[in-house]
Amino acid sequence: MNKYIKFFIFQLYFILFLSGCVSLNQPKKISDPINYSDENVVENEIKTIREIRLEDCTKALWRAKLLNNKDIILECQNIVYMKLEEALENKNYFDTRKYYLSLKTVNFNFDSEIEDKVFNLSNSDVPGLTSENPKPPKNISDCLNATCTIWVDRGIQVKNGAGYADIIIGSGFFIDKRGYLVTNHHVIESMVNPKYEGFSRLYIKLLSDSDTKIPAKVIGFDPVLDLALLKVEIEPEYVLSLGSSKDLSVGDKVSAIGTPIGLEGTLTSGIVSATDRKLTSLGNVFQIDAAINSGNSGGPLIDENLNVQAVVFAGMLQFQGLNFAVPVEYLKQELPVLYNNSDSGEVIHNWLCGYGHTYRNGNKKAGLEVQYVMPGGSAFLSGLKSGDVITEIDGNLIKSIDDYHFLMMKYQYGTILNCKFLRDNEEKTCLIFLENRPKDPLNQIYKSDLICNSFVPIFGMKLIPASTMNHNSYKIESIIKGSVADQMSFSENDFVTVRDVKFDNDKEYFIAQISTQRRKKGFLDISMILSASYDSPYYF
């Protein structure tokens, strides 16, 4: 064979080989569990704790407890207690609760005076949660007058050389006679989004006086659950009471009040179609068939007793009867946080840097099954492992991942809590630390672990290396039921080669280009694209 032909074939083979080994930006080092029996490791851990104890004192205390060094524990406890006293003096609800709960978890002895101060501050007069409503509606007409139109004036928008009024219209409802009202975050987003640089002014309009624009202020907001708490300097005619969504079932009659396409004080009725739709990364939402249109967002969903059962947040206009609302239980759980959020106003959720599903014992929900822990994350350092089942946190029973998410809504990140879990049917305990939940947990997981492990929470497939030549070639070891991999009909022992990965930051999606040989397809070579959202209801 001609030497030039041989050289060409060799070059072609080399190019193809390199294309199978494309760099996927894998981390150079994966965090290992801390070996507390190694003196050098212990010294480094003590150094780390002392470096962070002033700026992140609860995290330092948590790591000191894991280390179980009495001197370091005492140092950190004293700093956290000092921070607690400062927070009480400044009446900082969040920090007070975080420091108090963290110290209580590690069995710190408080005097009764401090505990009384913490209790009084934590039970401040949160709107919507007072025991008695001084202005309850007596009929549907009164309920209409307890709602309002949210009006966000964003100035003039120029299209094709002509100027148009740029106005966002939504709905809201009063929950307190002091002028506090609830709406959706997406309605008032331009008021709180730091990326928005245009003109934006917030007003409300009452049904009884639709010509007057009343200035409003954003008190707190949660982009994840699409909730916002506003305040106006007027006393409403009526105030709606918050019900209990636990009493609401599929088939129950509900009514939505709002301003669809600008038609103020519109009432539509229907039934609850489902109570467990996973349309947000935390918890479930209601599906309803009451007519919902643009402008209904943020309005109340009331039951036959005139109590609020949910907050309308979305409707699929192209499909009749497919509309959604946030259960009032989530609103009630978050109101203390929305009301007391004195910094940026944004609710920051927490997580343990883990992934899992509801564990079932037969047909009964029996806990939160840990299926992945991110190296270096909170669950990892706490000692939780894949296969553990979380059953209790801070004395609260956990029967499902939904129970976990609902409970965590009332805790601030940076808090230390007790956790009970089952490992091989044996009950164990550990101390967990609530980390700040990022907007893109998937991104953080991918950057912290190897593909063979990170594809567990991303796509639901556990991989093992299948080639010493091509480090991007794997075999599927296991599939998680209900995951992307399961829905795409992957099976154990299928072969997967990861060709490329991309992060779409605009749409917040992770995309993997793979080729696969699947047992169910006779091991034929197939190229395909897999995608996953940056966040998921199964990250915890």
Coordinates of C-alpha atoms in Angstrom, one line a residue:
M1 CA 0.0 0.0 0.0
N2 CA 1.2 3.5 -0.9
K3 CA 2.9 5.1 2.1
Y4 CA 0.8 8.3 1.6
I5 CA -2.4 6.3 1.7
K6 CA -1.2 4.6 4.9
F7 CA -0.4 8.0 6.4
F8 CA -3.9 9.3 5.4
I9 CA -5.6 6.3 7.0
F10 CA -3.6 6.7 10.2
Q11 CA -4.5 10.4 10.3
L12 CA -8.2 9.6 9.8
Y13 CA -8.1 7.0 12.5
F14 CA -6.4 9.4 14.9
I15 CA -9.0 12.1 14.2
L16 CA -11.9 9.7 14.8
F17 CA -10.2 8.5 18.0
L18 CA -9.9 12.1 19.3
S19 CA -13.5 12.8 18.3
G20 CA -14.6 10.0 20.6
C21 CA -12.5 11.5 23.5
V22 CA -13.8 15.1 23.3
S23 CA -13.1 17.0 26.5
L24 CA -16.3 17.2 28.6
N25 CA -14.8 19.6 31.2
Q26 CA -14.8 17.0 34.0
P27 CA -13.5 18.1 37.4
K28 CA -9.8 17.4 38.0
K29 CA -10.5 16.4 41.7
I30 CA -13.5 14.9 43.4
S31 CA -14.0 15.6 47.1
D32 CA -13.4 12.6 49.4
P33 CA -15.1 11.9 52.7
I34 CA -13.1 13.6 55.6
N35 CA -11.0 11.0 57.4
Y36 CA -11.1 12.2 61.0
S37 CA -8.6 9.6 62.1
D38 CA -5.8 11.3 60.0
E39 CA -4.0 13.9 62.1
N40 CA -3.1 16.0 59.0
V41 CA -6.7 16.0 57.8
V42 CA -7.9 17.0 61.3
E43 CA -5.4 19.9 61.4
N44 CA -6.5 21.1 58.0
E45 CA -10.2 20.9 59.1
I46 CA -9.5 22.9 62.2
K47 CA -7.7 25.5 60.1
T48 CA -10.7 25.7 57.7
I49 CA -13.2 26.1 60.5
R50 CA -11.2 28.9 62.0
E51 CA -11.0 30.7 58.7
I52 CA -14.8 30.7 58.2
R53 CA -16.1 31.0 61.8
L54 CA -16.6 34.7 61.6
E55 CA -18.2 35.1 58.2
D56 CA -20.1 31.7 58.2
C57 CA -20.4 30.9 61.9
T58 CA -23.1 28.3 61.8
K59 CA -21.3 26.3 59.1
A60 CA -18.2 26.5 61.2
L61 CA -20.1 25.2 64.2
W62 CA -21.6 22.3 62.1
R63 CA -18.1 21.3 60.9
A64 CA -16.8 21.5 64.4
K65 CA -19.5 19.2 65.6
L66 CA -18.7 16.7 62.8
L67 CA -15.0 16.9 63.9
N68 CA -16.1 16.5 67.5
N69 CA -13.4 18.7 68.9
K70 CA -14.6 20.2 72.2
D71 CA -12.4 23.3 72.1
I72 CA -13.3 24.2 68.5
I73 CA -17.0 23.5 69.3
L74 CA -16.9 25.9 72.3
E75 CA -15.2 28.6 70.2
C76 CA -17.8 28.4 67.5
Q77 CA -20.7 28.2 69.9
N78 CA -19.6 31.4 71.6
I79 CA -19.4 33.2 68.2
V80 CA -22.9 32.0 67.1
Y81 CA -24.3 33.0 70.5
M82 CA -22.8 36.5 70.1
K83 CA -24.4 36.7 66.6
L84 CA -27.7 35.7 68.1
E85 CA -27.6 38.5 70.6
E86 CA -26.8 41.0 67.9
A87 CA -29.7 39.7 65.7
L88 CA -32.1 40.0 68.6
E89 CA -31.0 43.5 69.3
N90 CA -31.5 44.4 65.6
K91 CA -34.8 42.5 65.5
N92 CA -33.5 40.4 62.6
Y93 CA -36.0 37.6 62.2
F94 CA -34.0 35.5 59.8
D95 CA -30.7 35.5 61.6
T96 CA -32.3 35.1 65.0
R97 CA -34.1 32.0 64.0
K98 CA -31.0 30.6 62.2
Y99 CA -28.7 31.1 65.1
Y100 CA -31.2 30.0 67.7
L101 CA -32.2 26.7 65.9
S102 CA -28.5 25.9 65.1
L103 CA -27.5 26.3 68.8
K104 CA -30.5 24.4 70.0
T105 CA -29.7 21.5 67.6
V106 CA -26.2 21.2 69.1
N107 CA -27.8 21.1 72.7
F108 CA -26.6 24.6 73.7
N109 CA -28.1 25.7 77.1
F110 CA -30.1 28.9 76.8
D111 CA -31.4 31.1 79.6
S112 CA -35.2 31.6 79.7
E113 CA -34.8 35.4 78.9
I114 CA -33.2 34.7 75.5
E115 CA -35.7 32.0 74.6
D116 CA -38.6 34.4 75.4
K117 CA -37.1 37.1 73.2
V118 CA -36.6 34.6 70.3
F119 CA -40.2 33.4 70.7
N120 CA -41.7 36.9 70.8
L121 CA -39.7 37.9 67.7
S122 CA -40.5 34.7 65.8
N123 CA -44.3 35.2 66.4
S124 CA -44.4 38.8 65.1
D125 CA -47.7 40.0 63.5
V126 CA -47.3 38.2 60.1
P127 CA -50.1 39.3 57.7
G128 CA -52.6 36.6 56.8
L129 CA -51.7 34.4 59.8
T130 CA -53.5 36.3 62.6
S131 CA -56.1 34.2 64.3
E132 CA -59.0 36.6 63.5
N133 CA -60.0 38.4 60.3
P134 CA -61.5 41.8 61.2
K135 CA -62.9 42.4 57.7
P136 CA -64.2 39.0 56.3
P137 CA -66.3 38.9 53.2
K138 CA -69.9 37.8 53.6
N139 CA -70.6 36.9 50.0
I140 CA -69.0 36.7 46.6
S141 CA -69.5 40.4 45.9
D142 CA -67.5 41.1 49.0
C143 CA -64.8 38.8 47.8
L144 CA -64.6 40.7 44.5
N145 CA -63.9 43.9 46.6
A146 CA -61.2 42.1 48.5
T147 CA -59.2 41.8 45.2
C148 CA -57.5 44.3 43.1
T149 CA -55.8 44.8 39.8
I150 CA -52.0 45.0 39.8
W151 CA -50.7 47.6 37.4
V152 CA -47.0 47.7 36.4
D153 CA -46.3 50.8 34.3
R154 CA -43.1 50.3 32.3
G155 CA -43.3 53.5 30.3
I156 CA -43.3 53.6 26.5
Q157 CA -42.3 50.7 24.2
V158 CA -41.3 51.7 20.6
K159 CA -42.3 49.3 17.8
N160 CA -41.9 50.0 14.1
G161 CA -41.3 53.7 14.9
A162 CA -44.5 54.1 17.0
G163 CA -44.7 54.4 20.8
Y164 CA -47.0 52.1 22.8
A165 CA -47.8 52.0 26.5
D166 CA -45.9 49.1 28.1
I167 CA -48.1 48.0 30.9
I168 CA -48.2 44.6 32.8
I169 CA -51.6 43.8 34.3
G170 CA -52.2 41.1 36.9
S171 CA -54.4 40.4 39.9
G172 CA -53.9 40.4 43.7
F173 CA -55.9 40.0 46.9
F174 CA -55.8 41.6 50.4
I175 CA -54.8 39.4 53.4
D176 CA -54.5 42.1 56.1
K177 CA -56.3 45.3 56.9
R178 CA -52.9 47.1 57.0
G179 CA -52.8 46.9 53.2
Y180 CA -50.8 43.8 52.6
L181 CA -51.7 41.8 49.5
V182 CA -50.5 38.8 47.6
T183 CA -49.8 38.4 43.8
N184 CA -47.5 36.5 41.5
H185 CA -43.8 37.2 41.3
H186 CA -43.9 37.2 37.5
V187 CA -46.4 40.0 37.5
I188 CA -44.0 42.4 39.4
E189 CA -40.8 40.9 38.1
S190 CA -39.5 44.1 36.4
M191 CA -39.7 45.8 39.9
V192 CA -37.2 43.4 41.5
N193 CA -35.2 41.9 38.6
P194 CA -31.7 43.5 38.7
K195 CA -31.2 42.7 35.0
Y196 CA -34.2 44.9 34.1
E197 CA -32.9 48.5 33.4
G198 CA -36.0 50.2 32.1
F199 CA -38.6 52.3 33.8
S200 CA -41.0 50.5 36.1
R201 CA -43.6 51.7 38.6
L202 CA -46.0 49.6 40.6
Y203 CA -49.7 50.5 41.4
I204 CA -52.9 48.8 42.2
K205 CA -56.5 49.6 41.2
L206 CA -59.5 48.8 43.4
L207 CA -62.7 47.5 41.9
S208 CA -64.7 50.3 43.6
D209 CA -62.4 53.0 42.0
S210 CA -60.8 51.8 38.9
D211 CA -59.6 55.3 37.8
T212 CA -57.3 55.8 40.8
K213 CA -53.8 54.3 40.7
I214 CA -52.6 53.6 44.3
P215 CA -48.7 53.2 44.7
A216 CA -47.6 49.8 46.0
K217 CA -44.3 48.5 47.4
V218 CA -42.8 45.0 47.1
I219 CA -42.1 43.5 50.6
G220 CA -41.0 40.1 49.6
F221 CA -41.0 37.7 46.6
D222 CA -40.2 34.1 45.6
P223 CA -39.4 33.4 42.0
V224 CA -39.4 29.6 42.5
L225 CA -43.0 29.4 43.8
D226 CA -44.1 32.6 41.9
L227 CA -45.3 34.4 45.0
A228 CA -45.0 38.1 46.1
L229 CA -46.1 40.1 49.1
L230 CA -47.0 43.8 48.4
K231 CA -48.1 46.7 50.6
V232 CA -50.2 49.8 50.0
E233 CA -51.0 52.6 52.4
I234 CA -54.7 52.2 52.4
E235 CA -57.1 50.1 54.5
P236 CA -59.1 47.7 52.2
E237 CA -62.8 47.3 52.5
Y238 CA -62.6 43.5 52.9
V239 CA -59.8 41.0 53.7
L240 CA -59.8 37.4 52.5
S241 CA -59.0 34.6 54.9
L242 CA -56.5 31.9 54.1
G243 CA -58.0 28.4 54.1
S244 CA -56.4 25.0 54.3
S245 CA -55.7 23.3 51.0
K246 CA -55.3 20.0 52.9
D247 CA -59.1 19.9 53.0
L248 CA -59.4 20.4 49.2
S249 CA -59.8 17.3 47.0
V250 CA -60.2 16.6 43.3
G251 CA -63.7 17.5 42.2
D252 CA -64.3 20.2 44.8
K253 CA -65.8 23.4 43.4
V254 CA -63.6 26.5 43.3
S255 CA -63.8 30.0 41.9
A256 CA -61.1 32.3 40.5
I257 CA -61.2 36.1 40.8
G258 CA -59.1 38.4 38.8
T259 CA -58.6 40.8 35.9
P260 CA -58.5 38.7 32.7
I261 CA -57.4 40.7 29.7
G262 CA -58.2 43.9 31.7
L263 CA -61.8 43.0 32.7
E264 CA -61.7 43.9 36.4
G265 CA -63.6 41.9 39.0
T266 CA -64.2 38.8 36.8
L267 CA -65.3 35.6 38.5
T268 CA -64.9 32.2 36.9
S269 CA -65.8 28.8 38.4
G270 CA -64.8 25.2 38.0
I271 CA -63.4 22.3 39.9
V272 CA -60.1 21.0 41.1
S273 CA -58.8 18.7 38.4
A274 CA -55.7 17.5 40.2
T275 CA -53.7 18.3 43.3
D276 CA -50.2 17.0 42.5
R277 CA -48.9 18.6 39.3
K278 CA -45.1 19.1 39.4
L279 CA -44.7 22.4 37.5
T280 CA -42.2 24.0 39.9
S281 CA -38.9 22.8 41.4
L282 CA -40.5 22.8 44.9
G283 CA -43.7 21.0 45.7
N284 CA -46.9 20.4 43.8
V285 CA -49.5 22.7 42.3
F286 CA -53.3 22.5 41.7
Q287 CA -54.7 21.9 38.2
I288 CA -58.1 23.6 37.8
D289 CA -60.6 23.9 35.0
A290 CA -61.9 27.4 35.9
A291 CA -61.4 29.7 33.0
I292 CA -58.0 31.6 33.3
N293 CA -56.7 34.2 31.0
S294 CA -53.9 36.8 30.8
G295 CA -54.4 39.1 33.8
N296 CA -55.7 36.4 36.1
S297 CA -52.2 35.8 37.5
G298 CA -51.9 36.5 41.2
G299 CA -55.7 36.3 41.8
P300 CA -57.2 34.2 44.6
L301 CA -58.8 30.8 44.1
I302 CA -61.6 30.6 46.7
D303 CA -63.8 27.7 47.9
E304 CA -67.5 27.6 48.7
N305 CA -66.7 29.0 52.2
L306 CA -65.1 32.1 50.7
N307 CA -61.6 31.1 51.9
V308 CA -58.5 31.4 49.7
Q309 CA -57.3 27.9 48.7
A310 CA -54.7 28.8 46.1
V311 CA -53.1 31.6 44.1
V312 CA -53.6 31.4 40.4
F313 CA -50.3 31.6 38.4
A314 CA -50.7 30.0 35.0
G315 CA -53.1 29.1 32.3
M316 CA -52.6 27.3 29.0
L317 CA -54.6 29.5 26.7
Q318 CA -54.4 27.1 23.7
F319 CA -55.9 24.3 25.8
Q320 CA -59.2 24.8 27.6
G321 CA -59.4 23.7 31.2
L322 CA -55.7 23.4 31.8
N323 CA -54.9 26.0 34.4
F324 CA -52.8 26.0 37.6
A325 CA -52.6 27.5 41.0
V326 CA -50.1 27.5 44.0
P327 CA -51.8 25.8 47.1
V328 CA -52.4 28.2 49.9
E329 CA -50.4 26.0 52.3
Y330 CA -47.2 27.0 50.5
L331 CA -48.2 30.7 50.8
K332 CA -48.9 30.3 54.6
Q333 CA -45.6 28.5 55.1
E334 CA -43.7 31.3 53.3
L335 CA -45.5 34.4 54.6
P336 CA -43.2 34.8 57.7
V337 CA -40.3 34.7 55.3
L338 CA -41.9 37.1 52.7
Y339 CA -42.9 39.5 55.5
N340 CA -39.6 39.6 57.4
N341 CA -37.3 39.6 54.4
S342 CA -35.5 42.9 55.0
D343 CA -32.5 42.5 52.7
S344 CA -33.1 42.0 49.0
G345 CA -36.7 40.9 49.5
E346 CA -36.0 37.6 47.6
V347 CA -36.7 34.3 49.3
I348 CA -33.6 32.1 49.0
H349 CA -34.4 28.4 49.4
N350 CA -32.0 25.8 50.8
W351 CA -30.9 22.3 49.9
L352 CA -28.6 19.5 51.0
C353 CA -26.9 19.0 47.6
G354 CA -28.7 15.7 47.1
Y355 CA -31.2 14.0 44.8
G356 CA -33.9 11.5 45.6
H357 CA -37.5 10.3 45.3
T358 CA -40.2 9.3 47.7
Y359 CA -39.5 5.9 49.3
R360 CA -42.5 3.5 49.4
N361 CA -43.0 0.6 51.7
G362 CA -45.6 -1.3 49.7
N363 CA -48.2 1.3 48.9
K364 CA -47.3 3.6 51.8
K365 CA -45.0 6.6 51.5
A366 CA -42.3 6.0 54.1
G367 CA -39.6 8.6 53.6
L368 CA -37.2 10.4 51.2
E369 CA -34.8 7.9 49.5
V370 CA -31.4 9.4 48.9
Q371 CA -30.2 8.3 45.4
Y372 CA -27.3 10.7 45.0
V373 CA -25.2 13.1 47.1
M374 CA -22.9 15.7 45.6
P375 CA -19.2 15.3 46.6
G376 CA -18.3 18.1 49.0
G377 CA -21.9 19.0 49.6
S378 CA -23.9 19.2 52.9
A379 CA -25.4 15.7 52.7
F380 CA -22.0 14.2 51.7
L381 CA -20.2 15.8 54.7
S382 CA -23.1 14.8 57.0
G383 CA -22.5 11.2 56.1
L384 CA -25.7 10.5 54.1
K385 CA -25.2 8.0 51.3
S386 CA -27.1 6.7 48.3
G387 CA -29.7 4.2 49.6
D388 CA -30.4 6.0 52.9
V389 CA -34.0 6.9 53.7
I390 CA -34.6 10.2 55.5
T391 CA -37.6 9.8 57.9
E392 CA -37.4 12.9 60.2
I393 CA -35.9 16.4 60.3
D394 CA -35.9 18.7 63.3
G395 CA -38.6 16.4 64.9
N396 CA -40.8 16.6 61.8
L397 CA -41.9 13.4 60.1
I398 CA -40.8 13.0 56.5
K399 CA -42.9 10.6 54.4
S400 CA -42.1 11.9 50.9
I401 CA -40.0 14.4 49.0
D402 CA -43.0 16.7 49.0
D403 CA -43.0 16.6 52.8
Y404 CA -39.4 17.5 52.8
H405 CA -39.8 20.5 50.4
F406 CA -42.8 21.8 52.3
L407 CA -41.0 21.7 55.6
M408 CA -37.8 23.3 54.3
M409 CA -39.7 26.4 53.1
K410 CA -39.7 27.7 56.7
Y411 CA -36.0 27.3 57.3
Q412 CA -33.3 29.7 56.3
Y413 CA -30.2 28.4 54.6
G414 CA -27.3 28.4 57.0
T415 CA -29.3 26.5 59.7
I416 CA -28.1 23.3 61.5
L417 CA -30.8 20.6 62.0
N418 CA -31.0 17.1 63.3
C419 CA -31.8 14.4 60.8
K420 CA -33.0 10.8 61.3
F421 CA -32.6 8.2 58.5
L422 CA -32.7 4.5 57.8
R423 CA -29.7 2.6 56.5
D424 CA -30.2 -1.1 55.9
N425 CA -33.3 -0.9 58.1
E426 CA -31.3 0.5 61.0
E427 CA -32.2 4.0 62.3
K428 CA -29.3 6.5 62.5
T429 CA -28.9 10.2 63.1
C430 CA -26.8 13.0 61.7
L431 CA -26.4 16.8 61.7
I432 CA -27.3 18.4 58.4
F433 CA -26.5 21.9 57.3
L434 CA -28.8 23.8 54.9
E435 CA -26.9 25.2 52.0
N436 CA -28.0 28.1 49.8
R437 CA -29.9 26.5 46.9
P438 CA -28.5 27.8 43.6
K439 CA -30.7 28.7 40.7
D440 CA -29.0 25.9 38.7
P441 CA -28.3 22.9 40.9
L442 CA -27.6 20.7 37.9
N443 CA -24.7 22.9 36.9
Q444 CA -23.2 22.7 40.4
I445 CA -23.5 18.9 40.4
Y446 CA -21.9 18.5 37.0
K447 CA -19.0 20.6 38.0
S448 CA -18.5 18.7 41.2
D449 CA -18.6 15.1 40.0
L450 CA -17.7 12.7 37.2
I451 CA -20.2 12.0 34.4
C452 CA -20.6 8.4 35.5
N453 CA -22.0 9.7 38.8
S454 CA -23.5 13.1 37.9
F455 CA -25.8 11.4 35.2
V456 CA -27.7 9.8 38.1
P457 CA -29.4 13.1 39.2
I458 CA -29.3 14.6 35.7
F459 CA -30.8 11.8 33.7
G460 CA -31.4 9.0 36.2
M461 CA -28.8 6.6 34.9
K462 CA -25.8 5.2 36.8
L463 CA -22.8 4.6 34.5
I464 CA -19.6 2.6 34.7
P465 CA -16.6 3.0 32.4
A466 CA -16.8 0.6 29.4
S467 CA -13.5 1.3 27.7
T468 CA -9.9 2.0 28.6
M469 CA -9.3 3.6 25.2
N470 CA -12.3 5.9 25.1
H471 CA -12.9 7.5 28.5
N472 CA -16.3 8.9 27.4
S473 CA -17.7 5.4 26.8
Y474 CA -19.9 3.9 29.5
K475 CA -22.2 1.0 30.3
I476 CA -25.5 1.6 32.2
E477 CA -25.3 0.0 35.6
S478 CA -28.8 1.0 36.8
I479 CA -31.8 3.1 35.9
I480 CA -34.0 5.2 38.3
K481 CA -37.7 4.5 37.9
G482 CA -39.6 7.5 36.4
S483 CA -36.4 9.3 35.4
V484 CA -35.5 10.7 31.9
A485 CA -33.5 7.5 31.2
D486 CA -36.5 5.4 32.2
Q487 CA -38.9 7.4 30.1
M488 CA -36.5 7.1 27.1
S489 CA -36.5 3.3 27.5
F490 CA -32.9 2.9 28.4
S491 CA -32.0 -0.4 30.2
E492 CA -29.2 -1.8 32.3
N493 CA -26.2 -2.9 30.3
D494 CA -26.9 -0.5 27.4
F495 CA -23.8 1.2 26.1
V496 CA -23.5 5.0 26.1
T497 CA -20.8 7.3 24.6
V498 CA -21.1 10.9 25.6
R499 CA -20.0 13.0 22.6
D500 CA -20.6 16.5 23.9
V501 CA -22.4 18.5 26.6
K502 CA -23.8 22.0 26.5
F503 CA -25.3 24.5 28.9
D504 CA -28.1 26.6 27.6
N505 CA -28.2 29.5 30.2
D506 CA -31.0 31.3 28.5
K507 CA -33.4 28.4 28.6
E508 CA -31.7 26.9 31.6
Y509 CA -31.3 23.5 30.1
F510 CA -28.4 21.0 30.0
I511 CA -28.0 19.1 26.7
A512 CA -26.0 16.0 26.2
Q513 CA -25.2 14.6 22.7
I514 CA -24.7 10.8 23.0
S515 CA -24.5 7.7 20.9
T516 CA -25.9 4.5 22.3
Q517 CA -26.2 0.8 21.7
R518 CA -29.4 -0.4 23.4
R519 CA -30.3 -3.9 24.2
K520 CA -34.0 -3.3 23.2
K521 CA -32.9 -2.1 19.8
G522 CA -30.6 -5.0 19.0
F523 CA -27.5 -3.0 20.0
L524 CA -27.7 -0.9 16.9
D525 CA -25.7 2.4 17.0
I526 CA -28.1 5.3 17.6
S527 CA -27.3 9.0 18.0
M528 CA -29.6 11.1 20.2
I529 CA -29.9 14.3 22.3
L530 CA -30.8 14.2 26.0
S531 CA -31.9 17.3 27.9
A532 CA -32.6 18.2 31.5
S533 CA -33.7 21.4 33.3
Y534 CA -31.2 23.2 35.5
D535 CA -33.5 22.6 38.5
S536 CA -35.8 19.7 39.4
P537 CA -38.4 18.8 42.1
Y538 CA -36.1 15.8 43.0
Y539 CA -33.1 17.9 44.0
F540 CA -33.1 18.4 47.8

